[in-house]
Every structure is written in structure tokens, then in C-alpha cells.
Short mmCIF file of C-alpha atoms and ligand atoms in Angstrom, two decimals:
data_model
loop_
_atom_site.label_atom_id
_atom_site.label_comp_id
_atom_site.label_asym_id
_atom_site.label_seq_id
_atom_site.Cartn_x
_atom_site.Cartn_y
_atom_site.Cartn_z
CA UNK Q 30 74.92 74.35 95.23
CA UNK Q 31 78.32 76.28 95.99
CA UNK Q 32 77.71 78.82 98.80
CA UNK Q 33 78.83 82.49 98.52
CA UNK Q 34 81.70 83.96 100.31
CA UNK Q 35 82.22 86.96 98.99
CA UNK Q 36 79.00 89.55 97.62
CA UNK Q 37 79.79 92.92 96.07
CA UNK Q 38 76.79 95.06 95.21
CA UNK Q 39 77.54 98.04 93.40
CA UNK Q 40 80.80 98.79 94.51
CA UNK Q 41 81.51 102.42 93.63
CA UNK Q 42 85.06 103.63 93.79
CA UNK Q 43 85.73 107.40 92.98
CA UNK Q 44 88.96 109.61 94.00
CA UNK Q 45 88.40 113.07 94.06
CA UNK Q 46 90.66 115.43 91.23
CA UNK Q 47 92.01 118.19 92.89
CA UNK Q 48 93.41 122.00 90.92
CA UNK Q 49 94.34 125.30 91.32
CA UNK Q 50 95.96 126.56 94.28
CA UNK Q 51 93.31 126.05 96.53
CA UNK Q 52 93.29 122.40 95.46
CA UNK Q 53 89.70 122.17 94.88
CA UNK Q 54 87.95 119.75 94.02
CA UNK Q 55 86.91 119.58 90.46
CA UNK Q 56 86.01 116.32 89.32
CA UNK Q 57 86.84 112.79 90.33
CA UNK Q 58 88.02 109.99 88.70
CA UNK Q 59 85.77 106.97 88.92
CA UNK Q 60 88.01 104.17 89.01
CA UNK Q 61 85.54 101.42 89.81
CA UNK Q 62 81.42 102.10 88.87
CA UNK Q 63 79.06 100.18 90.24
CA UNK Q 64 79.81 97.16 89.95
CA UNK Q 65 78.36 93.61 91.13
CA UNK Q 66 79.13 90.03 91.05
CA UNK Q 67 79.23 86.89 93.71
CA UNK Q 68 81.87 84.98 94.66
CA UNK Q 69 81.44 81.14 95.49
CA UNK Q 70 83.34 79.45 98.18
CA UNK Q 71 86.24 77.58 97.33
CA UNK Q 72 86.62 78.92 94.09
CA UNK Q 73 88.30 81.66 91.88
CA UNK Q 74 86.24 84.39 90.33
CA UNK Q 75 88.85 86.60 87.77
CA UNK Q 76 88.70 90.11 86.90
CA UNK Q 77 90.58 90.74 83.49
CA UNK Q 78 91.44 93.91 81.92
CA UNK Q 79 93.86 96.43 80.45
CA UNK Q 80 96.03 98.77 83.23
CA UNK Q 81 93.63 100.99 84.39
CA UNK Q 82 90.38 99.27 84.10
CA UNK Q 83 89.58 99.49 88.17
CA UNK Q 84 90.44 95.87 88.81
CA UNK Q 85 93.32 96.44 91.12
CA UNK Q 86 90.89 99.16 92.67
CA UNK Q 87 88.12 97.12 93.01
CA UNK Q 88 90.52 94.14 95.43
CA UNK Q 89 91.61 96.92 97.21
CA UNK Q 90 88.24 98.15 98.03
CA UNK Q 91 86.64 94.82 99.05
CA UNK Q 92 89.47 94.03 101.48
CA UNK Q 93 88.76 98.22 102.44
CA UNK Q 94 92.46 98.84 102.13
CA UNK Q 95 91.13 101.63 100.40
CA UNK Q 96 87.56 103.01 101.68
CA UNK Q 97 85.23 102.56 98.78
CA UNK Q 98 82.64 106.08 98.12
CA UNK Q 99 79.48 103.67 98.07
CA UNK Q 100 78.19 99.99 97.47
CA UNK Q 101 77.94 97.09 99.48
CA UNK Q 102 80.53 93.88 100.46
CA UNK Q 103 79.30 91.51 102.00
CA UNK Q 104 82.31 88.75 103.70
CA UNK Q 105 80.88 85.66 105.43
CA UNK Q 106 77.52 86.98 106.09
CA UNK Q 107 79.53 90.56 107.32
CA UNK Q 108 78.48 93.67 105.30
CA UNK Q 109 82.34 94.77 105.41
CA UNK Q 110 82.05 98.46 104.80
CA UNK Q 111 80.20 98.86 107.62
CA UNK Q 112 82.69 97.47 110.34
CA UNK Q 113 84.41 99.81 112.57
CA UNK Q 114 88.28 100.24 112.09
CA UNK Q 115 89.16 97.50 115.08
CA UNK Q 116 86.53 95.13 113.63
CA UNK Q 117 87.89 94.71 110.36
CA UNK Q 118 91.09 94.63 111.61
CA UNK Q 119 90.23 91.55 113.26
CA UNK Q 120 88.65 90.25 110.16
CA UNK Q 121 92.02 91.32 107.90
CA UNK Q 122 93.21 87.61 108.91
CA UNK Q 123 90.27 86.12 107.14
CA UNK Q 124 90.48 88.61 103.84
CA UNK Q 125 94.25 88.71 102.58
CA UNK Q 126 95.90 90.30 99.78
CA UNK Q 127 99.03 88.61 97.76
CA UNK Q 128 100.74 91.75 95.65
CA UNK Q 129 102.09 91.64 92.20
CA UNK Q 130 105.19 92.64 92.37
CA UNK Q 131 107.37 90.39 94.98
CA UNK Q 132 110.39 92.58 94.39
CA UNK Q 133 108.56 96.13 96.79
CA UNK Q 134 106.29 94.43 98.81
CA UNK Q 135 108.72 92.52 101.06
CA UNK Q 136 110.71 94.49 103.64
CA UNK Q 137 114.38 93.84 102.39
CA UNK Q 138 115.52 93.86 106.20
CA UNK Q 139 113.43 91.83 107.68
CA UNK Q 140 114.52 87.39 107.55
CA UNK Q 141 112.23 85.30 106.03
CA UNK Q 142 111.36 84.34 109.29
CA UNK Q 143 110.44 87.73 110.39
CA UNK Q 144 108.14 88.60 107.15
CA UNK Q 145 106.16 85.29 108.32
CA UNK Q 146 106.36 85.73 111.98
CA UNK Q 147 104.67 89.55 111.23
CA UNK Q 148 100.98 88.58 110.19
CA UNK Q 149 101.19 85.86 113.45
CA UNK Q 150 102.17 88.51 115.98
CA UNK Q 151 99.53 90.79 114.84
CA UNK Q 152 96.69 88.78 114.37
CA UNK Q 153 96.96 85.86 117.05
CA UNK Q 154 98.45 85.60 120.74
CA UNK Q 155 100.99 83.20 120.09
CA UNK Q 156 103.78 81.78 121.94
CA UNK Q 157 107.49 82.03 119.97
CA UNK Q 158 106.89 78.02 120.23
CA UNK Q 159 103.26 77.77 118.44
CA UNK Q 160 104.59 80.44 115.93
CA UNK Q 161 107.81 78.27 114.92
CA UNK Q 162 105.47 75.68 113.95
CA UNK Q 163 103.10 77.58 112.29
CA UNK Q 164 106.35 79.48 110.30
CA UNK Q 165 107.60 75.73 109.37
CA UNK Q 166 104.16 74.43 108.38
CA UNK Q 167 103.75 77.14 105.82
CA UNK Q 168 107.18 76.91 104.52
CA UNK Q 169 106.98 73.51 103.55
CA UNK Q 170 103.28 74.33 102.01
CA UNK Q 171 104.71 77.19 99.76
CA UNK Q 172 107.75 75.08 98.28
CA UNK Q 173 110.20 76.50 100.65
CA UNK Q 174 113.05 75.20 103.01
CA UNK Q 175 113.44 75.87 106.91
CA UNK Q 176 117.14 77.06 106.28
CA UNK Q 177 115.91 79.92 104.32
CA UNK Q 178 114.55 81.59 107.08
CA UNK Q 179 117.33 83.32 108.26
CA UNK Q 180 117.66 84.81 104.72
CA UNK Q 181 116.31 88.25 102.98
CA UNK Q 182 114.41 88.38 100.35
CA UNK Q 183 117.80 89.59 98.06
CA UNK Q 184 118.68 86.11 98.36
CA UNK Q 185 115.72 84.85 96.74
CA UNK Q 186 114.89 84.56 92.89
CA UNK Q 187 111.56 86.28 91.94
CA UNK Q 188 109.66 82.86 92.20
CA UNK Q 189 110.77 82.13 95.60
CA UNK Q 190 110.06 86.00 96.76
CA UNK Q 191 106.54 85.38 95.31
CA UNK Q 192 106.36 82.20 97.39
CA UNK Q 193 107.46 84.04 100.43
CA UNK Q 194 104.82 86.85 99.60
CA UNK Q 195 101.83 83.77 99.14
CA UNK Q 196 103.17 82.40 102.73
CA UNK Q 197 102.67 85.68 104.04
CA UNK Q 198 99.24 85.77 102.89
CA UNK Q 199 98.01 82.51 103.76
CA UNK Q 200 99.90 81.86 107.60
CA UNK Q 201 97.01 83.86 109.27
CA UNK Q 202 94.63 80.73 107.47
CA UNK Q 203 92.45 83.09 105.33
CA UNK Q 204 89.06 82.19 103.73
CA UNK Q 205 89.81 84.79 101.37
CA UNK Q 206 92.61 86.13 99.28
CA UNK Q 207 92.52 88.56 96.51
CA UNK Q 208 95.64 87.67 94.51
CA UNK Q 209 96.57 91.02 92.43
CA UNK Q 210 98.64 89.95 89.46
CA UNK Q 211 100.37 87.55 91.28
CA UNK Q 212 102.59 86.09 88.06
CA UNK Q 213 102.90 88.95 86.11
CA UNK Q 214 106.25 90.46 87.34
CA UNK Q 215 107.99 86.80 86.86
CA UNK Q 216 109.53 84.94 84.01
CA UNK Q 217 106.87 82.97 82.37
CA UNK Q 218 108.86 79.97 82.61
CA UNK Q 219 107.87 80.64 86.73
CA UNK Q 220 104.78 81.92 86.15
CA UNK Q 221 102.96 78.22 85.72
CA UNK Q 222 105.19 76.92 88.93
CA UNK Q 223 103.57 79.86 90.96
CA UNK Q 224 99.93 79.29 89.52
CA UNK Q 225 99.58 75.70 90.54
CA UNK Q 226 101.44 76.55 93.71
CA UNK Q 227 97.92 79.24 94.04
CA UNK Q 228 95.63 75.56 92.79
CA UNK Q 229 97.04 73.43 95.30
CA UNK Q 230 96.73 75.31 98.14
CA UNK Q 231 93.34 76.52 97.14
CA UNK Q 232 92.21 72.94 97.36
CA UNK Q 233 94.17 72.29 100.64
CA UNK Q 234 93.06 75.04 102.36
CA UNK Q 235 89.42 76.02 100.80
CA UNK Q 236 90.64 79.23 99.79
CA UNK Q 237 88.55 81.34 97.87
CA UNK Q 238 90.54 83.79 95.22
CA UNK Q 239 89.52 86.77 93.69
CA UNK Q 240 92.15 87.03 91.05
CA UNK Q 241 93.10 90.02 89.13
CA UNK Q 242 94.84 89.95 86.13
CA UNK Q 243 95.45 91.28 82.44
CA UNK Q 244 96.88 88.24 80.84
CA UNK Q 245 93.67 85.91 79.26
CA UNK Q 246 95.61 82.71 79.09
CA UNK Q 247 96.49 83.28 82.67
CA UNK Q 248 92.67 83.44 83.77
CA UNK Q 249 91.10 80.76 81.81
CA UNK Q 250 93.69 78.18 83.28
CA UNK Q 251 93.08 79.56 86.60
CA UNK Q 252 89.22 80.74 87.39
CA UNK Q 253 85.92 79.18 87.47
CA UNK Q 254 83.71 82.53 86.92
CA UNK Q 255 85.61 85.76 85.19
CA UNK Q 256 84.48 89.54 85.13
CA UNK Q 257 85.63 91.75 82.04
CA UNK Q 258 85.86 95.30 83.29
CA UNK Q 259 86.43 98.19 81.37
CA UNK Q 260 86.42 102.25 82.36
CA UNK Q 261 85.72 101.08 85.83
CA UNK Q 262 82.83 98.92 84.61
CA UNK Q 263 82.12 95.50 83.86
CA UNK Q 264 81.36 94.28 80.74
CA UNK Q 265 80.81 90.83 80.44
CA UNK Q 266 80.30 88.56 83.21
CA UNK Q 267 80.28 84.55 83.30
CA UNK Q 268 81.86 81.10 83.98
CA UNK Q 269 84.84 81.11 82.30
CA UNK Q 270 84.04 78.65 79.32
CA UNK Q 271 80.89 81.02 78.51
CA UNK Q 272 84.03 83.88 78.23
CA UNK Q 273 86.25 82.21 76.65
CA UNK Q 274 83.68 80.09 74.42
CA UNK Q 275 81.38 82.40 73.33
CA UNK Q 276 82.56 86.15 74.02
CA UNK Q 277 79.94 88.13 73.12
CA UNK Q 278 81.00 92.07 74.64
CA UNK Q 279 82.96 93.88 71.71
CA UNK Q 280 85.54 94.75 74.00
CA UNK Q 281 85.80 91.08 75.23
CA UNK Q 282 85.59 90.09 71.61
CA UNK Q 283 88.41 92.23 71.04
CA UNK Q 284 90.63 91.29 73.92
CA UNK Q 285 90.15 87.72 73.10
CA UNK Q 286 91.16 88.47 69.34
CA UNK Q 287 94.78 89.39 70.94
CA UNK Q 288 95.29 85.90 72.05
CA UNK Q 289 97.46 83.88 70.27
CA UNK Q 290 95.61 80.37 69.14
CA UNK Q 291 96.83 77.45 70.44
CA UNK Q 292 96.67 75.94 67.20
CA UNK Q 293 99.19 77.08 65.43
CA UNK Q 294 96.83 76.38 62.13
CA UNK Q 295 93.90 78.58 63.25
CA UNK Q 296 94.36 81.94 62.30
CA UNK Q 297 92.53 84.33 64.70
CA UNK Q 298 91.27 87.30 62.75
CA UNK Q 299 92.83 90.61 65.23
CA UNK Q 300 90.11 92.85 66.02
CA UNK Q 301 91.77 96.38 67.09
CA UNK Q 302 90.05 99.36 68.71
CA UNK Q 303 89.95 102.82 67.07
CA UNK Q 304 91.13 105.13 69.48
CA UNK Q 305 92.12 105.40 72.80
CA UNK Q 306 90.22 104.34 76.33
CA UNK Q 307 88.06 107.92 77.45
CA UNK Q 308 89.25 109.66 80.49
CA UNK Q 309 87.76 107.87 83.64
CA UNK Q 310 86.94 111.54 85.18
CA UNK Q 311 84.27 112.46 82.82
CA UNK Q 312 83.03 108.98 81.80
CA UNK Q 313 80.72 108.98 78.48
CA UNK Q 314 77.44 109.26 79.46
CA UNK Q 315 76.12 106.05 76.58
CA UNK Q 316 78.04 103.03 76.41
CA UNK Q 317 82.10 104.06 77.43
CA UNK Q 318 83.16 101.87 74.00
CA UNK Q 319 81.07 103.78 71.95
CA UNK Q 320 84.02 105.99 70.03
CA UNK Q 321 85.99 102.84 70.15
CA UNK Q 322 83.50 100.43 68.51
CA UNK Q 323 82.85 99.50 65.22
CA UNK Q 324 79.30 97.88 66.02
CA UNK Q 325 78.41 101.15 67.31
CA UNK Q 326 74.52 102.22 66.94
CA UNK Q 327 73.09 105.51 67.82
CA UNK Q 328 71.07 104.17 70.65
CA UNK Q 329 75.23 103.15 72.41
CA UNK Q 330 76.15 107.20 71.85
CA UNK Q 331 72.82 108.27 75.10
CA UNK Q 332 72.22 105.25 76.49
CA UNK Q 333 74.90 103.14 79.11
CA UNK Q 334 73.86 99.81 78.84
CA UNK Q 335 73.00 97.53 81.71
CA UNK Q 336 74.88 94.53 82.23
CA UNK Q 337 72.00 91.95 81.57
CA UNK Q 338 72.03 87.90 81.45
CA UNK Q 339 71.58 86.56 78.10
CA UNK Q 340 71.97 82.44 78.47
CA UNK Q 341 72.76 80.56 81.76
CA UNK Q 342 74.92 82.40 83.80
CA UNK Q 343 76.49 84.38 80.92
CA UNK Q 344 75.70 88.16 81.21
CA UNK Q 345 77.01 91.24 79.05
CA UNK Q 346 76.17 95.00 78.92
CA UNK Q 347 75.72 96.24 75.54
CA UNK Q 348 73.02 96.82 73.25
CA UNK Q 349 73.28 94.07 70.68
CA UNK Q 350 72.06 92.41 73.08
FE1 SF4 D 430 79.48 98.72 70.94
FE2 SF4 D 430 77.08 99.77 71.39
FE3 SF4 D 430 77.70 97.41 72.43
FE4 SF4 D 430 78.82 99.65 73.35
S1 SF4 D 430 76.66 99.10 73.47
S2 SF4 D 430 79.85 97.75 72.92
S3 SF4 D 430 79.05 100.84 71.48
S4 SF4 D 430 77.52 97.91 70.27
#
């Protein structure tokens, strides 16, 4: 049995909404709302969504690049949250982050060999001998040459800047990266390169990947285990042939009904939702689809439904089931 890495117990998530000229504080938007799943080592556990479902939130909070309000993460047998500023510091080299858009998150003048000599000098005590190696070793694992390392990141296409980003993330030797829409700023055509650039190293190194992203076709090819959130929630929860299978969340039925079919004989029937996504400051207090939902019952209009198993490992939260 696969052990877990990574355990996130209802993760809360809310910023604080601020008015008048006192700026007080008069609501807060709950971005990510309670939410729980497990994430076995050596593999890649998705979370899938539309912009402003509290995925990209929810990455940021586990790694605590952004202090969570309440829950529970639990790294390698560390409850994360709980670790003093300098300790999880230290544990930043084990917990990484690889951003989605390649283009801002590399500093345009600093050399390639700077960006990767950055993470070294901060985390380990290194001589400029030990961290030559290490910048070579990774540059031949991401794709990349040793004379580009005198170059800046202007002189890269958006693949290679991606790769340079990945290197960056994975020189310290991580257990864990969260990998926040990692393709979705590049040409497709790139976008498969950079995704089996994220497989093999994920079987070279044992890296274990939380991946975020909106794009379905981009999840299924990549994760073992997928999370649909929506309004800061998630949905449906399972391995990612239950998902993709057997979707059995309206929303997820919905999403799903937005991907083209591979067969270009199979018509897929397009379900669309009424309406627009509520505001995540006053959430509904039933089931947050409920307006949007054309399986709607009056039970889904007081009560929030509990994300609940249903067969094997497949779970969903919503009360047709
Ligand atoms: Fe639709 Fe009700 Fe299920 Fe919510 S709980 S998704 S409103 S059927």
C-alpha cells in the first residue's frame, strides 16, 4: 500500500473584505472551505477547476506561502502549520512550488546560472565547486544545455523558461512540489514536451505532485487521484478513471461535458450552467450549485452537502447521492 506524503484536513482559507474609510472588516472571502484529501507518495493528486475555485489558494496554503485561517497539513509526519517561521524555512527545500506563468516568475537579470545557484545558496552550505555540479546535474535533467547558463531568461522560448522554472524547483531535491498550472501559459504544441518532462522526473526522483490545473485533458493524462473543487469546496473526489469514467457531481458532469471527445464520432451532449458562480464572500448556505443546477431539489436550497464515498475510493458531495 502507497504511503502518504502529504495530509490536508480541513484546510480553511479565508481573506478578510475590508470598506469604508476605516477599512473595516466586513466580510471575508472564503477562498478555500474546508477541505480534505491525502496525497500518496510518489504520485500526482490534481485539483481541477474554473479561475477562482481556491485551487491555486489551496497549493499556496499547504506550502504556507500564504498562512491558512484553520485546518491541518500534515508533510512527512510534520503538522506544517504549526512550525515556527525558521522551521519551515528549513523544510521549504522539501515542499517546492513550480509557477504558471514562466514569463514573471524568473528574475530577468539574473543568468540562468544565478536563478539555479539561488535555491542552493539558501538552503544548503555549499562550496561554488559542489554547487557547479549540482547546477550541471539539473540542467541536463530538465532538457537544458551548460552554455545556457550564462543567458537570461529573454533568451529563452516559453518552454525552455518553464524548464528553467522546474530546475529551480527541483535542485534543492524536493519530496514535494505543487506544480500550479505549469503548461497553461505555453503553446500546446509545448505543453505535452513540458508534461512528460514533469513524468520523468517524477519517476527519477520520487517526486510527489500536487497539480493544479483547469484544463481536464491535461489532468487525466497526468494524475493518479483528482479533486474537483468548486466555490472553495470540493466536489467530487477520486482516482482519476472513477472522474473521468463515471462523473457523478453535476458540476463535474458539466465540466466533463466541455471536453471535446476523442472520437470524433461520439457526440458529447454539452451540459451548460444557468447562471453565474455565487460570490465566495457570502457562500450559499445549501449546496453552492444550487441556483446553477438543473437537478436541483429543495432539500440542495438548506442543506450543504457532505462530501461522502459512494463506491471504492470515489466520493462526491451532493444529495443525489
Ligand atoms: Fe445539484 Fe442538489 Fe447535487 Fe447541489 S446537491 S449538485 S443542487 S443536486
Amino acid at each position: 500500500m502507497s504511503k502518504i506524503l502529504v495530509e490536508v484536513e480541513d484546510l480553511k482559507t479565508y481573506f478578510p473584505v475590508k470598506s469604508g474609510v476605516f477599512k473595516k472588516v466586513t466580510g471575508h472571502v472564503h477562498a478555500v472551505d474546508g477541505i480534505s484529501f491525502k496525497v500518496n507518495e510518489q504520485e500526482t493528486f490534481a485539483l481541477v477547476g474554473e479561475s477562482g475555485c481556491g485551487k491555486s489558494t489551496t497549493g499556496r496554503s499547504i506550502l504556507r506561502i500564504i498562512d491558512p485561517t484553520s485546518g491541518k497539513v500534515t508533510f512527512d509526519g510534520n503538522d506544517v502549520l504549526m512550525l515556527s517561521k525558521d522551521e519551515m524555512r528549513k523544510k521549504r527545500k522539501d515542499m517546492q512550488l513550480i509557477f504558471q506563468n514562466p514569463y514573471s516568475s524568473l528574475n530577468p537579470r539574473m543568468t540562468v546560472k544565478k536563478l539555479l545557484e539561488e535555491p542552493l545558496i539558501t538552503h544548503f552550505e555549499m562550496t561554488q565547486k559542489e554547487m557547479d555540479e549540482q547546477v550541471l546535474w539539473i540542467m541536463n535533467k530538465v532538457g537544458l544545455s551548460s552554455d545556457q547558463l550564462e543567458r537570461y531568461p529573454h533568451q529563452f522560448s516559453g518552454g525552455q523558461r518553464q524548464r528553467i522554472s522546474i530546475a529551480r524547483a527541483i535542485i534543492s531535491k524536493p519530496k514535494f512540489v505543487v506544480a500550479d498550472e505549469p503548461v497553461s501559459a505555453l503553446d500546446v504544441s509545448i505543453q505535452s514536451q513540458i508534461l512528460n518532462l514533469l513524468i520523468e522526473l517524477q519517476k527519477e526522483l520520487k517526486l510527489t505532485y500536487v497539480f493544479i490545473s483547469h484544463d481536464l485533458n491535461v489532468v487525466r493524462h497526468i494524475s493518479n487521484s483528482v479533486a474537483v473543487m468548486y466555490l472553495g469546496k470540493i466536489v467530487e473526489k477520486g482516482l482519476t478513471d472513477e472522474i473521468f469514467e463515471n462523473p457523478m457531481h453535476p458540476y463535474t458532469q458539466a465540466l466533463l461535458s466541455a471536453v471535446p471527445s476523442k472520437d470524433p464520432l461520439k457526440k458529447k451532449n454539452r451540459i451548460i450552467l444557468k447562471g453565474d458562480v455565487p460570490s465566495p464572500v457570502n457562500p450559499p448556505k445549501g449546496c453552492s450549485l444550487y441556483l446553477r443546477c438543473d437537478k436541483a431539489m429543495d432539500i440542495c436550497k438548506e442543506n450543504n452537502p457532505i462530501l461522502k464515498t459512494v463506491e471504492g475510493t470515489h466520493e462526491t458531495a451532493c444529495h443525489l447521492y
